[in-house]
Amino acid sequence: MLANPTTGSMEWFEEGEDYDYHQEIARSRYADMLHDKDRNVKYYQGIRAAVNRVKERGEKAIVLDIGTGTGLLSMMAASAGADFCYAIEVFKPMANVAVKIVEKNGFSDKIKIINKHSTEVTVGPDGDMQCRANILVTELFDTELIGEGALPSYEHAHKYLVQEGCEAVPHRATVYAQLVESRRMWSWKKLFPVHVEAEDGEKILVPPSEMENCPGVPSVCDIQLNQMPSSDFSTLSDVVTMFSVDFSKPVQSASTYYRVQLEPVKSGKAQIVLSWWDIDMDPLGMINCTMAPYWVKPTSALQWRDHWMQCVYFLPREEPVLQGEKLYLTACRDEYSVWYNLQKAREGENKADEEEHKADARVESPVCRCRAHLLWNRPRFGELNDQNRTRQYIKALRKVLKTDSVCLCISDGSLLPMLAHCLGAKQFLKANHLEDKIKIIEARPELLKPSHLEDKKISVLVGEPFFTTSLLPWHNLYFWYARTAVSTHLASSVTVLPQSASLHVMIVEFQDLWRIRSPCGTCEGFDVQIMDDMIKDSLNFRESKEAEPHPLWEYPCKSLSDPQEALTFDFTKTVPQHCLSTEGSLKLLRKGKSHGAVLWMEYHLTADISVSTGLMQISNEKGNCEWNPHCKQAVYFFSSVIESEILSDPTAVTYAINFDTKTGEIAMDFKLL
């Protein structure tokens, strides 16, 4: 039983037994990895070199490939001359596809697919593997390197599945870090003071001290750091090597820490640690695959990839640092995650002090104590700290509030009640909320009673609207359903803010994001079309294809059409019984590949004040788009991306969009003309 994110109602969803499997495949990053030319070429070079080293010693080359996916790395090994490969894949549908791909490429006699977790694999005459392997090939990494359980898998493999002194591809991984100051990134971790100009002077809303001093949550913030303009951060240190893992030797997964000394190259506020890794495919480090961002390797061509990005870590607190002073940066890790600490070296520190310092460095994983980091994700912190957006809401509230207004706010973890309070609203009630100072009503909108409202009628109903359960832009229409549920408590002359919302649509060409859905065909000479077909089947599994949420500030695209308003939702009235439907056409104004449509919501707070959750502006004649950085937009990929059949120069795209008011779901269909 699930809560419908748009209507808020608790519903039974009966999904077919294949539903989870299709979701997993459709949202997988297999296509993205197969398109990662840099990764594939380097793995192939590393595997060839490892097989040659084993052969030169006069040994048979027996390969263990953990997390084989499509079987690609095992096929590389077999074609490089490996005598036999054991390829392990725990996800059954993927293992079945790997069997078919291996067979289609003619390697069935050289590759055995084992559908198990690597820790359950047995070795011996009757085991899954006849003998231990002498070449270990894996691709178990995520953006944080260790987040997918690479360390425990390696630890187990060295104990039970591979020979001592085996070759490993990759041979080693190295994690790098750089200390930076960035108001933009820091705004994803803490709430800044809010300045409100009221009639009786300026008021400042400050976060409570437990929020101010909270270390936040340990989960990594992974982003496409190459889309972060250099004006949004200031590097305070050189890049330092935090730690390396040699995969050809036994690996320890137990919690540990690594400490490096650094001296800031500039004075400033140390707030953020940016981090990434590279892998050497060979012992000499001649074959290297790096995730380094643009300012670290400005001369090399950057490979776009979405399966491995870069990490943003937040220090527990802001530390003022001076150029040239001695600091210790500590990376702590457990089996699956990493977190950072910064300490200042003490004056005249000796060896004993340093040991004591090391003991201090072994800190526990950060735990959120203020609960705000559990309620709000990082983009939401950024949104609440967006001063321009806050000013729009203050301006709108000023227009609708009177001193005797009785207000009700329906939104998750919103600052609107405090803003309204500062602007002189005497009576403020709040549904579904956690803050104090204002009457909090712990009841779902449909369970609201007159006694909750002290028998008063609501004269102003407000919402941002924002709800933590929303994934797609239109899920925040829950505000409309909540407004409908409380309608008996509203005064006949009630003011609703926002008064309406509109769904907007635009056709775009993506610079790179299309790759996550595009078929690969062949990869380094191997036929992987069976994988393409499986992804396509999963995307078509539901009757209509669905839009998917993406933060488009990280994924550059250019507009091929003007943006168009497709549907309007009138919050001054209750949700209608009938569906809302629209049809229209978008003229293509620029040449380019029509990869898909982007959809977003705009909220009309008052007749002349609106906020957009999507397009902020088209910044030049080329059609480059600037997107709201705090929201995910909905992307509907056209079938031409998924099937690689590009129509020759379409001139327009027609659309049909239907909003089912019963289910709160939006169905859409697009045709290229």
Short mmCIF file of C-alpha atoms in Angstrom, two decimals, residues 185 228 241 246 330 364 368 495 536 568 587 605 633:
data_model
loop_
_atom_site.label_atom_id
_atom_site.label_comp_id
_atom_site.label_asym_id
_atom_site.label_seq_id
_atom_site.Cartn_x
_atom_site.Cartn_y
_atom_site.Cartn_z
CA MET A 185 27.55 24.21 -2.07
CA MET A 228 29.78 23.82 -11.54
CA THR A 241 46.07 12.09 -2.48
CA ASP A 246 45.90 -2.09 -4.32
CA THR A 330 41.23 13.18 7.64
CA GLU A 364 32.26 8.45 14.28
CA CYS A 368 21.98 14.49 12.04
CA THR A 495 -7.31 33.89 -0.91
CA LYS A 536 13.86 -1.04 -24.72
CA THR A 568 -3.34 25.16 -16.12
CA LYS A 587 7.38 24.43 -33.81
CA LEU A 605 1.56 33.18 -6.48
CA GLN A 633 12.66 18.64 -14.19
#
